[in-house]
mmCIF file of C-alpha atoms in Angstrom:
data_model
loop_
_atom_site.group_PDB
_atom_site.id
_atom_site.type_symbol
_atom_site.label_atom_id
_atom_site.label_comp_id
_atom_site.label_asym_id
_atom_site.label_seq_id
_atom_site.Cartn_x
_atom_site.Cartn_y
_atom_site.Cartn_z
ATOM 1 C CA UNK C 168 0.000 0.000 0.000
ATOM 2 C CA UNK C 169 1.694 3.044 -1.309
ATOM 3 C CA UNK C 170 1.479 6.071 1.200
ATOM 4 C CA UNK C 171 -0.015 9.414 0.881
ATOM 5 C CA UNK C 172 0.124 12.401 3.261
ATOM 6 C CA UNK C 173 -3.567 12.079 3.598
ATOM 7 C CA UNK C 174 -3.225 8.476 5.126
ATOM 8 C CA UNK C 175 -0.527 9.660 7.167
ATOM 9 C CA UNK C 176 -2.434 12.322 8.696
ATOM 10 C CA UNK C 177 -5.626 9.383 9.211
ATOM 11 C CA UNK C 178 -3.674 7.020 11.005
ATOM 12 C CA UNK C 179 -2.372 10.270 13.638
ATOM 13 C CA UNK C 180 -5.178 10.998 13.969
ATOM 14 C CA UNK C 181 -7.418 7.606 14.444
ATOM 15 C CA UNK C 182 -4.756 6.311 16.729
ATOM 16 C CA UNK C 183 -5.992 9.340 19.128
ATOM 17 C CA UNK C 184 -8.820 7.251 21.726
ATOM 18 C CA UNK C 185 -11.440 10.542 21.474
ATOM 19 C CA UNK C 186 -14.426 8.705 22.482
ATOM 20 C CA UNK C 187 -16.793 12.194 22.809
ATOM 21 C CA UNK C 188 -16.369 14.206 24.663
ATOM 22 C CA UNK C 189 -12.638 13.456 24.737
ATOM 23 C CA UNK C 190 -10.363 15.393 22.045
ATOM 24 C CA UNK C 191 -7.162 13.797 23.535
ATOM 25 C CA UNK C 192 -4.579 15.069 21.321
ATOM 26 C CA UNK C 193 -6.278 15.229 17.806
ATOM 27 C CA UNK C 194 -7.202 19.183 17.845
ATOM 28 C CA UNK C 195 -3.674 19.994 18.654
ATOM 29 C CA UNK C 196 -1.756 17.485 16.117
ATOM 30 C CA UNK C 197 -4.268 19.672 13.637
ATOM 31 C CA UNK C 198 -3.625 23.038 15.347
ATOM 32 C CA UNK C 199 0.331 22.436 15.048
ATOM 33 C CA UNK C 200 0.291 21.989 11.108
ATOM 34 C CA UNK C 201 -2.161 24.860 10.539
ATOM 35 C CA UNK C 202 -0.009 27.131 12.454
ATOM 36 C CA UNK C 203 2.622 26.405 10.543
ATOM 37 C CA UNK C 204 1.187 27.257 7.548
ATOM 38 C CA UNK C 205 0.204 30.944 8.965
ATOM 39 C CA UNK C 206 -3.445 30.263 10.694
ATOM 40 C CA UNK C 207 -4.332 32.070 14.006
ATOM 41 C CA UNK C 208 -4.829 29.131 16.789
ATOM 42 C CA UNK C 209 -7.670 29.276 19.245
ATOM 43 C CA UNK C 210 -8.461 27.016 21.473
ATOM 44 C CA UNK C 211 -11.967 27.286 23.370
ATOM 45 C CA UNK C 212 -13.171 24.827 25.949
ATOM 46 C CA UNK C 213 -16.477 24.569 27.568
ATOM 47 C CA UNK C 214 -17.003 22.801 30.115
ATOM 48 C CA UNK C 215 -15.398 19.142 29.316
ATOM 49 C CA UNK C 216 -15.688 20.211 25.495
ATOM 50 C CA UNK C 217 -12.167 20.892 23.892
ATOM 51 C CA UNK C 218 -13.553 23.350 20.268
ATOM 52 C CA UNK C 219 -10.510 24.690 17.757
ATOM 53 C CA UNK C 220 -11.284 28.101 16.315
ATOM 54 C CA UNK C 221 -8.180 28.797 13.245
ATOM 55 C CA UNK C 222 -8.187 31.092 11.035
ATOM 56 C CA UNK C 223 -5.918 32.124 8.649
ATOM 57 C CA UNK C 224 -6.435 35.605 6.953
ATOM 58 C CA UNK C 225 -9.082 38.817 8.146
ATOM 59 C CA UNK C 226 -10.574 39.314 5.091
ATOM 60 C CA UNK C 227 -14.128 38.249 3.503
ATOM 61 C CA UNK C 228 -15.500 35.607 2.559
ATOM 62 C CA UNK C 229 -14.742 33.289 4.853
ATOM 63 C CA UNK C 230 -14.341 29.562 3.925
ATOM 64 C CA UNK C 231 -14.485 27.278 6.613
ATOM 65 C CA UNK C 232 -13.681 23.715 7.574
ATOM 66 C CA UNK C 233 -15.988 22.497 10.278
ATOM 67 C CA UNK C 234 -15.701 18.763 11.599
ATOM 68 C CA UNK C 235 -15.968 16.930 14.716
ATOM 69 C CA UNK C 236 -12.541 14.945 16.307
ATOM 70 C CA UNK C 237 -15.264 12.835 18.908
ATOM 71 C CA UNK C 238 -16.081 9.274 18.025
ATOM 72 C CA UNK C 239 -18.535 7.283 19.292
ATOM 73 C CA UNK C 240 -17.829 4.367 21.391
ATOM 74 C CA UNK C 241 -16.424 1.444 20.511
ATOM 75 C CA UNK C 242 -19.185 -1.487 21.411
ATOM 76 C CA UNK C 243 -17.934 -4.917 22.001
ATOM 77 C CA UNK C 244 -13.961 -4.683 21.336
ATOM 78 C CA UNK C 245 -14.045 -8.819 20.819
ATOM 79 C CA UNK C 246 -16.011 -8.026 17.762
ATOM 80 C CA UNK C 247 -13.809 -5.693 16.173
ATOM 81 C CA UNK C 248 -10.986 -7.836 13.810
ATOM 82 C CA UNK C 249 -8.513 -5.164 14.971
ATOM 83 C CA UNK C 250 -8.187 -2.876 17.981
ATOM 84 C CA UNK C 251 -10.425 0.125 17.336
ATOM 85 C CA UNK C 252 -7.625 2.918 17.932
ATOM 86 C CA UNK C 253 -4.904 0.776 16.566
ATOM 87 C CA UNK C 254 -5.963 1.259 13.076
ATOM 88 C CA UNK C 255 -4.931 -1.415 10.585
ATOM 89 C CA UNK C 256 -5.230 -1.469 6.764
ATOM 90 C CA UNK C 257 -6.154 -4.956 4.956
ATOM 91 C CA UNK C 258 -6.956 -5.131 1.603
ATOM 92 C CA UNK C 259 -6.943 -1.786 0.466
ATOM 93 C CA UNK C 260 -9.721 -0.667 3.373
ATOM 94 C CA UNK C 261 -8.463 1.427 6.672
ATOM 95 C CA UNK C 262 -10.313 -0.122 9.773
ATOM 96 C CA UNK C 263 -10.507 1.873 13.128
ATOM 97 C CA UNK C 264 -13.517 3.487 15.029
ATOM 98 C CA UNK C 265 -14.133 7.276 13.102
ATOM 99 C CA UNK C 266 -12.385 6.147 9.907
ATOM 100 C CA UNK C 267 -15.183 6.859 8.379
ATOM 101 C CA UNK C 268 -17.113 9.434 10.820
ATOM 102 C CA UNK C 269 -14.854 11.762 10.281
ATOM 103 C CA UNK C 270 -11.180 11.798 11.080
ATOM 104 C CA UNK C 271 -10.369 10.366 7.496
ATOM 105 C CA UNK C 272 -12.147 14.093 6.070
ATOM 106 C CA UNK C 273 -10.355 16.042 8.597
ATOM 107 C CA UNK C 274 -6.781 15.026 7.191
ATOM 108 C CA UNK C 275 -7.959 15.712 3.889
ATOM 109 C CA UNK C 276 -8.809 19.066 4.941
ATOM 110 C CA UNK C 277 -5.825 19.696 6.682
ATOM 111 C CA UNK C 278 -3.802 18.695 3.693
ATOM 112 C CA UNK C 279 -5.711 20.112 1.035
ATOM 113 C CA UNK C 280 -5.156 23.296 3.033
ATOM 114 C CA UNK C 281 -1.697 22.981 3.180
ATOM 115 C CA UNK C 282 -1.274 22.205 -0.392
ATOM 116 C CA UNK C 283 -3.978 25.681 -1.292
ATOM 117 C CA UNK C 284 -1.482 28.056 1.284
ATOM 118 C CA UNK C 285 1.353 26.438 -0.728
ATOM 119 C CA UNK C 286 0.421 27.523 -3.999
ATOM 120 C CA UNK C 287 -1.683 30.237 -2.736
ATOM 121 C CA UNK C 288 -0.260 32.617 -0.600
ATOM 122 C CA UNK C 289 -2.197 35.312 -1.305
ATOM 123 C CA UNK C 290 -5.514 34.003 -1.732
ATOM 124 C CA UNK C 291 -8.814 35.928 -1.223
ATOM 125 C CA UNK C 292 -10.452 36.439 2.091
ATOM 126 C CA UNK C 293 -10.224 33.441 5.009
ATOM 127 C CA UNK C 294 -9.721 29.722 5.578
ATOM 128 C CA UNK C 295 -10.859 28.715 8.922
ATOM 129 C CA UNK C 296 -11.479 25.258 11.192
ATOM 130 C CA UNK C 297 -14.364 25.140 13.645
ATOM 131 C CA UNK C 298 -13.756 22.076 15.098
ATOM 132 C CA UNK C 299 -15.225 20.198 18.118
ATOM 133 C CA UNK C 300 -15.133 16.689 20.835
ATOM 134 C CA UNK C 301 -18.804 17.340 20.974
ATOM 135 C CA UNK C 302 -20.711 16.280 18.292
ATOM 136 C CA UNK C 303 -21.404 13.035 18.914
ATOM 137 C CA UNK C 304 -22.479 13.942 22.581
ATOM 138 C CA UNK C 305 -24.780 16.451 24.065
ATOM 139 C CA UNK C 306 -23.862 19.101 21.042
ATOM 140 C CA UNK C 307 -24.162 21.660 24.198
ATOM 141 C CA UNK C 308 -20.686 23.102 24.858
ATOM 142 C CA UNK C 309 -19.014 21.946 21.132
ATOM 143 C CA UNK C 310 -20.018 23.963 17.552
ATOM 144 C CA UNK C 311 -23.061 26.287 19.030
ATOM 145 C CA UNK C 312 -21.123 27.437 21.730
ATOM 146 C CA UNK C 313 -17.928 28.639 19.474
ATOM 147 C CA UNK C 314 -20.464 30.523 16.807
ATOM 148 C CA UNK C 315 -21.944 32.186 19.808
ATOM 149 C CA UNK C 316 -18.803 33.511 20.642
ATOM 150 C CA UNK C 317 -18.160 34.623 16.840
ATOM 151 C CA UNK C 318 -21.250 36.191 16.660
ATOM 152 C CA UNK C 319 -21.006 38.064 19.983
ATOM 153 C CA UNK C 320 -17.595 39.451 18.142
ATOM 154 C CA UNK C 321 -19.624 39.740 14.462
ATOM 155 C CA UNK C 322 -17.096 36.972 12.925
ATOM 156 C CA UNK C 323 -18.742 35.349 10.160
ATOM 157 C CA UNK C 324 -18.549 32.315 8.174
ATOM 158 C CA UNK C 325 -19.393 32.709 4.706
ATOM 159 C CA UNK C 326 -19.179 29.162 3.245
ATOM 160 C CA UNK C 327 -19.071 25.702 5.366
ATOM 161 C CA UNK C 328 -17.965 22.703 3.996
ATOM 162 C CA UNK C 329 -18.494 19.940 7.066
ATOM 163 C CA UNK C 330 -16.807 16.786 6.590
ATOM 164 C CA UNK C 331 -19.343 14.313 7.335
ATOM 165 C CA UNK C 332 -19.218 11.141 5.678
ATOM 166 C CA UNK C 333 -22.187 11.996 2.979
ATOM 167 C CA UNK C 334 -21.449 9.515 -0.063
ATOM 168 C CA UNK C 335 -23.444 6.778 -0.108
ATOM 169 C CA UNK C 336 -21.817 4.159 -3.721
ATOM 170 C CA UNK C 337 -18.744 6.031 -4.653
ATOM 171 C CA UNK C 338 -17.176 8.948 -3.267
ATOM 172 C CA UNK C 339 -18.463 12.361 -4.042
ATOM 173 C CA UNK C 340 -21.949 10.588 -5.446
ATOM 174 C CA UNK C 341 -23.708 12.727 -2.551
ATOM 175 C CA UNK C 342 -23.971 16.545 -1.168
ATOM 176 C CA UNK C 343 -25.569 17.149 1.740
ATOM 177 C CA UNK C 344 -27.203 20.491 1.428
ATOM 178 C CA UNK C 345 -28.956 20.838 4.318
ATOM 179 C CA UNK C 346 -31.067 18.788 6.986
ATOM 180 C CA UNK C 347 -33.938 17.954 8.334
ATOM 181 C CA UNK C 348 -35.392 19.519 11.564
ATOM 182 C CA UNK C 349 -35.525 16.952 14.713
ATOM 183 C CA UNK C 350 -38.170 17.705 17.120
ATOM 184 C CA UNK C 351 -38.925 15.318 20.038
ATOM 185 C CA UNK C 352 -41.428 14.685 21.764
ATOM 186 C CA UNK C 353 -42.217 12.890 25.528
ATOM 187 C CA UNK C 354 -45.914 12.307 26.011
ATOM 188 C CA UNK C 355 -47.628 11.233 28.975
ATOM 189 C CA UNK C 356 -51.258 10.281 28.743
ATOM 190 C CA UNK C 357 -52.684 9.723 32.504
ATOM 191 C CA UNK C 358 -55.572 6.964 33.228
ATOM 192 C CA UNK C 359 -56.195 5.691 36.864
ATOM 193 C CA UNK C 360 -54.543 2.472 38.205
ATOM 194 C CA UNK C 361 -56.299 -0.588 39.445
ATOM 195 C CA UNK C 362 -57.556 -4.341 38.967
ATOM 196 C CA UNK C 363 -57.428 -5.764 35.772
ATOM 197 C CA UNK C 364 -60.687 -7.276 37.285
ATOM 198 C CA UNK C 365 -61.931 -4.115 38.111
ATOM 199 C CA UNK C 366 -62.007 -1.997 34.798
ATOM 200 C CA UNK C 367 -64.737 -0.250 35.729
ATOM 201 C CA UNK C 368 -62.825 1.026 38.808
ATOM 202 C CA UNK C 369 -59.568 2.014 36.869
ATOM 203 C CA UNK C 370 -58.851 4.126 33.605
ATOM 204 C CA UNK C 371 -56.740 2.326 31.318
ATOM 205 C CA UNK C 372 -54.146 5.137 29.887
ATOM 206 C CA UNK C 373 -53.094 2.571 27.132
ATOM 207 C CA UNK C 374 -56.572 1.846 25.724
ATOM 208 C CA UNK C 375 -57.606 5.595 26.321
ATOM 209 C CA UNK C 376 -54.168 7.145 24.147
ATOM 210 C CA UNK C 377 -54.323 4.236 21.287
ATOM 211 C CA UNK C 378 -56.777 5.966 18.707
ATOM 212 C CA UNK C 379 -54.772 9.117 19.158
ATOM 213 C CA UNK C 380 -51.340 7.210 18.700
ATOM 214 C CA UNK C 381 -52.425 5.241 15.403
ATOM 215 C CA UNK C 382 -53.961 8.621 14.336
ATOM 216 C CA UNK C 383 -50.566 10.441 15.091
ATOM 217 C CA UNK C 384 -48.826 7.825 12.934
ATOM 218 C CA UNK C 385 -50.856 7.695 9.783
ATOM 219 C CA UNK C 386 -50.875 11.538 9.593
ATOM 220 C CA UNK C 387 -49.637 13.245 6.211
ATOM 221 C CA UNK C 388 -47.794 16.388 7.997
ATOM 222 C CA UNK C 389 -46.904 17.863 4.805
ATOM 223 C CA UNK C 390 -45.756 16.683 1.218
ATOM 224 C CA UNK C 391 -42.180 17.930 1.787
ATOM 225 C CA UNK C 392 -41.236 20.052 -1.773
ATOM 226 C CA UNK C 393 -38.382 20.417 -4.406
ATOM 227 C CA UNK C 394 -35.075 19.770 -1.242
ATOM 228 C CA UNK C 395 -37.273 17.805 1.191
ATOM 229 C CA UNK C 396 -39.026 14.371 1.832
ATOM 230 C CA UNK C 397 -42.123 14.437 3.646
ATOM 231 C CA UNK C 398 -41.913 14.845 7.485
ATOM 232 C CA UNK C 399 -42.051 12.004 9.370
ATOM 233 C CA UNK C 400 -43.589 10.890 12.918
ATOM 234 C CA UNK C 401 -41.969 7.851 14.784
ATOM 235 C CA UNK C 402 -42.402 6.910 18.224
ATOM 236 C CA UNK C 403 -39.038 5.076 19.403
ATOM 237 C CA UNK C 404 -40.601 4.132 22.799
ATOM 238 C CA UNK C 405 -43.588 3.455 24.844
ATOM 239 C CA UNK C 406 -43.167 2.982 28.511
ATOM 240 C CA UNK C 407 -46.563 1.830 31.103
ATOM 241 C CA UNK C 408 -47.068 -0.584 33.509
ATOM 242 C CA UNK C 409 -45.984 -1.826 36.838
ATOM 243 C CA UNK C 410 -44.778 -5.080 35.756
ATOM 244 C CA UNK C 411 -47.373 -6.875 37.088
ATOM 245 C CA UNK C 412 -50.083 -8.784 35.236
ATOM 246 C CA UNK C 413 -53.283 -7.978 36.939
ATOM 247 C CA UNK C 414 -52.388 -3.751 37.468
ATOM 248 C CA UNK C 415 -54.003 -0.732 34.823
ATOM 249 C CA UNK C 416 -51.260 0.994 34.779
ATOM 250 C CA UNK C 417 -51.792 4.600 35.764
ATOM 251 C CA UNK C 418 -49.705 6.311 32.986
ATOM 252 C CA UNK C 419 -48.635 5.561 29.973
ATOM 253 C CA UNK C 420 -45.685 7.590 28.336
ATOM 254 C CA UNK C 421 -44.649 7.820 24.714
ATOM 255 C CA UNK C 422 -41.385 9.184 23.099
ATOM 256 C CA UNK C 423 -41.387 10.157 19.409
ATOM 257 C CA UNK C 424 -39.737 12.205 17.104
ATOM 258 C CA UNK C 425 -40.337 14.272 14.100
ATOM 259 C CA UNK C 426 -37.772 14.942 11.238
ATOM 260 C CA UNK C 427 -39.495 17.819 9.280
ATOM 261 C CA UNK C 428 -39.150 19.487 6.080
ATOM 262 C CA UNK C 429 -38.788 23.358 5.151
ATOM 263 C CA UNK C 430 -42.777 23.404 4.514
ATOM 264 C CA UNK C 431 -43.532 23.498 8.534
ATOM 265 C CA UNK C 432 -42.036 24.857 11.767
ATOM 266 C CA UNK C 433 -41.633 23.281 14.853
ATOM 267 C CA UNK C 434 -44.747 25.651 16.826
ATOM 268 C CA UNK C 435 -46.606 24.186 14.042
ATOM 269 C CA UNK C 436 -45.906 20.329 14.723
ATOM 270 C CA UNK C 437 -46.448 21.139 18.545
ATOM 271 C CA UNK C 438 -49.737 22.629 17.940
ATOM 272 C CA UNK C 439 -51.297 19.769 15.199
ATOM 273 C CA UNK C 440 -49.950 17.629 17.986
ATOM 274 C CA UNK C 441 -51.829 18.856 21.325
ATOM 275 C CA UNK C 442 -54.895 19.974 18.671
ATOM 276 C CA UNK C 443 -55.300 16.143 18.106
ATOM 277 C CA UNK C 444 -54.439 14.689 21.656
ATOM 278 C CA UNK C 445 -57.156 17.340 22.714
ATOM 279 C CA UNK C 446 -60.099 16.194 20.445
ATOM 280 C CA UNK C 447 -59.366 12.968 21.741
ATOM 281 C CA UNK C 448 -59.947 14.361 25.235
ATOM 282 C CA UNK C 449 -57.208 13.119 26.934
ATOM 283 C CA UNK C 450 -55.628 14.199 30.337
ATOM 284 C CA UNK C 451 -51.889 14.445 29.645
ATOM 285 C CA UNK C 452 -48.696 16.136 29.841
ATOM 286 C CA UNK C 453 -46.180 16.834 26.836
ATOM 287 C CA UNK C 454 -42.433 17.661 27.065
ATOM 288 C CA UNK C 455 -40.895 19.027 23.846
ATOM 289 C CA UNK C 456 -37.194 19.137 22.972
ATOM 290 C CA UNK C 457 -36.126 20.874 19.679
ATOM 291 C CA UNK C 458 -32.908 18.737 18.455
ATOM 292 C CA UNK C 459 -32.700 21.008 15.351
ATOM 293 C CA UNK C 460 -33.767 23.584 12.967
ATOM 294 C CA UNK C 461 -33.953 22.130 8.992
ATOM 295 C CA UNK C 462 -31.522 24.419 7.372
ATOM 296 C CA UNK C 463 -30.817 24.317 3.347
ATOM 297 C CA UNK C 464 -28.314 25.511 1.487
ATOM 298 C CA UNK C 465 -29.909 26.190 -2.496
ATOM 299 C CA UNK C 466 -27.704 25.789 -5.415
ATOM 300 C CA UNK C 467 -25.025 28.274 -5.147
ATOM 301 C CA UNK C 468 -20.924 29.624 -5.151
ATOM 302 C CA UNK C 469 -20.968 26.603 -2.382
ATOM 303 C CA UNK C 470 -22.303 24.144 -3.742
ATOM 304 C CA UNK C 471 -21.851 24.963 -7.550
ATOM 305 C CA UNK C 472 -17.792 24.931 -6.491
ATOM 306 C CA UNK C 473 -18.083 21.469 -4.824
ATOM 307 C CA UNK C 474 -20.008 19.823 -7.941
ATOM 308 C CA UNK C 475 -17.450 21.458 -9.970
ATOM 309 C CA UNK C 476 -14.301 20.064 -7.208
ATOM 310 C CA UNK C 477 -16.208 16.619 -7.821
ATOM 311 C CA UNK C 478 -16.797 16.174 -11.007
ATOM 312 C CA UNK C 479 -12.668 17.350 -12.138
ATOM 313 C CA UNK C 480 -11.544 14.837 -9.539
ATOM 314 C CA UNK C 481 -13.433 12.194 -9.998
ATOM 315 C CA UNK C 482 -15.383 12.319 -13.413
ATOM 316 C CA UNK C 483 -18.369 11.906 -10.857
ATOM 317 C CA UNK C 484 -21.840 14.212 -10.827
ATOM 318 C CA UNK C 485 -23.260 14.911 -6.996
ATOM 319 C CA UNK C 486 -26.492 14.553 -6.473
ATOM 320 C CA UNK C 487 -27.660 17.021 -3.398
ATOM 321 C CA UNK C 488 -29.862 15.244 -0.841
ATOM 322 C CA UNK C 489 -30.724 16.697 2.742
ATOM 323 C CA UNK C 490 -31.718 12.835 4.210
ATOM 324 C CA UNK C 491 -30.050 11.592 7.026
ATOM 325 C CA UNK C 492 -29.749 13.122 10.717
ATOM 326 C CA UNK C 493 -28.849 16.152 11.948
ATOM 327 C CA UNK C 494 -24.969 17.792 11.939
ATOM 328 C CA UNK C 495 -23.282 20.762 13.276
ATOM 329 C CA UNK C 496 -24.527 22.359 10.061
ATOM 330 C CA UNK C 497 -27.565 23.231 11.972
ATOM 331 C CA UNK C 498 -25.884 25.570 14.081
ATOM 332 C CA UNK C 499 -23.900 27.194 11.344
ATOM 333 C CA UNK C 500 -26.584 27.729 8.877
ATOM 334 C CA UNK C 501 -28.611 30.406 10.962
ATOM 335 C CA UNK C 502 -25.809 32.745 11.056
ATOM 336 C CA UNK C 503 -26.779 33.154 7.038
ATOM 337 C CA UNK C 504 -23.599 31.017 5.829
ATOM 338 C CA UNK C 505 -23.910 28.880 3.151
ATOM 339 C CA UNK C 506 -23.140 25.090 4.601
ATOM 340 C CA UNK C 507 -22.776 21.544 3.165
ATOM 341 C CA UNK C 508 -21.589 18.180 4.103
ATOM 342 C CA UNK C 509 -19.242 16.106 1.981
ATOM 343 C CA UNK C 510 -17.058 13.384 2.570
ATOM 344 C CA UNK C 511 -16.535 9.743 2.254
ATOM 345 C CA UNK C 512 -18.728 7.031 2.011
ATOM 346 C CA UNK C 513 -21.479 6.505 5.376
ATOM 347 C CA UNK C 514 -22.132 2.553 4.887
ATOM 348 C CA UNK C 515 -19.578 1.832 7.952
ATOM 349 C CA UNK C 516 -20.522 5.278 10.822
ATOM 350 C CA UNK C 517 -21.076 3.933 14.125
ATOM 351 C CA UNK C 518 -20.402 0.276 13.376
ATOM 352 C CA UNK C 519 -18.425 -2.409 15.172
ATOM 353 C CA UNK C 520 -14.892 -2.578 12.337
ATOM 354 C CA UNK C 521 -15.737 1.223 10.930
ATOM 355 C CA UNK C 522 -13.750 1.630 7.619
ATOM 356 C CA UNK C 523 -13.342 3.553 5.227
ATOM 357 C CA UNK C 524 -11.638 3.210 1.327
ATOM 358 C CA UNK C 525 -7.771 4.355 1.105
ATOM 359 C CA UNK C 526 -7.833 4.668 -2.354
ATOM 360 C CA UNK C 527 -10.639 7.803 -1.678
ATOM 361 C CA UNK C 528 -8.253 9.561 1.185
ATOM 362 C CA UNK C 529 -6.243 11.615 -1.834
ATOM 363 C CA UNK C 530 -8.843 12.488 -4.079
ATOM 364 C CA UNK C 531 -11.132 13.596 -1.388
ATOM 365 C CA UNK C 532 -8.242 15.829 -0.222
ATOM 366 C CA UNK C 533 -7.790 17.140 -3.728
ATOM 367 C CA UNK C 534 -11.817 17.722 -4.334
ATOM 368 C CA UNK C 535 -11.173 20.529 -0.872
ATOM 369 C CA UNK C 536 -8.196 21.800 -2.348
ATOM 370 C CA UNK C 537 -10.098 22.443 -5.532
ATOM 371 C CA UNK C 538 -13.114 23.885 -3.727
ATOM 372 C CA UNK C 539 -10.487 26.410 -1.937
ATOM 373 C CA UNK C 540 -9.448 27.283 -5.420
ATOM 374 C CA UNK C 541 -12.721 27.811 -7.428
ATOM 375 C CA UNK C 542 -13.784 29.883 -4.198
ATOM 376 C CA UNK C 543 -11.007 31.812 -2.828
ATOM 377 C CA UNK C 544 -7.447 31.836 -5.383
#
């Protein structure tokens, strides 16, 4: 297996245990190359959250980098064929937990940015990093917390590329342009406990909240539009009982979760939501937690420059899709930058052996290094 910089930079990087929240030593093996290459290092921590803030230039536009050094944990290390943090390459694949989610796109970026400065020392505007231990935790003290420190000192981020792993059959098949909203939902429907012999004594929560759950579920919320799917309603969990046989429980609680499209809001969900559960005329409680906003970038200098990056590269035409989960894009996007996700194939993220392609390390590195250039040389 011939070596490239890229790799190089991987295996530093992937050898680094950063289970989230941990960095360990991954934002400062990054910080020491950029500074070398003339970026301003900041480090911000919040709480147990280790962020990077670099920048290199004080001009407009800004281009940044934004990424995530956390992992998420191993899972059963008997299972993996190699040691997780010891990464190993066999057959032409690199094996290690975040080869794939996302320390393989963050040493592209790091050397496509090198490579850019190189030949660019000039170049228009700003490159930047915003990069966090926190996104595969909490996402409390990580990405929103260093924007709300830029925007408290009017910093702002023009274009975002975030290096989630977006392709999906070949690399750079896939551009993330934006995301769904997440909005969760804890419900709890009240009855009255007692006998199972006794019905007439007790209110059965279960029976009482089942028309309204089936009805929640086989709602049309909305026919998403041209970036969008429709939104969707899942419940993940439904909690009730004491264990016993022979006890009505006296609550019953449901979790569920909406990813929504562009075409409604969150207030809106929330209010189709208690407008059914009322005409049902249940007695309950509701706890909402907004995960994220939907944010979408349209076709653009952003994206039109990473079609462009793609296609020279590797011959291939992106398609731009906003499925999947939520990123750190959703805390970027409301400060009006244009922000997209693109990196290497997803197949492997969060899986016991996590891998990713070597032969995709270089040209990824050169598709950033040509987005820098359509955008900022």
């Amino acid at each position: 297996m011939t070596s490239s910089a890229t790799l190089d930079l991987s295996l530093e990087l992937l050898r680094q245990p950063s289970v989230t929240p941990i960095d360990h030593n991954c934002q400062n093996i990054m910080a020491n190359r950029l500074a070398q290459v003339g970026f301003n290092i900041e480090h911000m921590r919040f709480e147990d959250v280790d962020n990077l803030w670099a920048r290199r230039g004080t001009q407009d536009p800004v281009f940044c980098f934004a990424g995530h050094t956390d992992v998420v944990p191993t899972g059963d290390l008997q299972a993996w064929q190699s040691a997780p943090f010891q990464p190993e390459i066999r057959d032409g694949t690199l094996y290690g937990r975040g080869a794939a989610d996302m320390k393989t796109a963050l040493a592209a970026m790091v050397i496509a940015t090198e490579r850019f400065v190189k030949k660019h020392p000039d170049h228009k505007g700003s490159i930047a990093y915003l990069i966090t231990s926190d996104e595969e935790g909490p996402s409390i003290n990580g990405t929103v917390k260093v924007i709300e420190t830029l925007e408290a000192r009017q910093e702002k981020i023009t274009w975002c590329l975030v290096g989630e792993p977006s392709s999906t059959q070949q690399l750079g098949d896939i551009i993330k342009n934006g995301r769904r909203g997440s909005l969760n939902g804890v419900l709890t429907v009240k009855g009255k406990q007692g006998h199972v012999a006794y019905p007439h004594l007790a209110r059965n929560p279960i029976h009482l909240a089942a028309a309204a759950i089936y009805e929640l579920s086989e709602t049309v919320w909305d026919k998403g539009n041209e970036y969008f799917p429709a939104t969707t309603f899942q419940i993940s969990n439904i909690h009730a009982g004491t264990g016993a046989t022979n006890v009505v429980p006296g609550t019953v609680e449901v979790t569920f979760n909406f990813r929504y499209s562009t075409e409604l809001s969150a207030d809106q969900l929330k209010q189709r939501v208690t407008e059914l559960l009322d005409r049902h005329g249940l007695e309950y409680d509701i706890v909402w937690t907004l995960s994220g906003l939907p944010f979408l970038t349209p076709v653009g200098e952003l994206v039109n420059a990473a079609k462009n990056a793609i296609h020279q590269v590797t011959g291939v035409t992106a398609e731009l899709s906003t499925s999947g989960g939520t990123s750190d894009g959703r805390f970027i996007a409301p400060t009006g930058a244009q922000v997209l996700e693109l990196g290497v194939l997803n197949a492997s993220i969060h899986q016991i052996n996590e891998h990713v392609n070597v032969a995709d390390l270089e040209p990824l590195a050169e598709i950033y290094e040509e987005i820098l250039v359509q955008l900022l040389a």
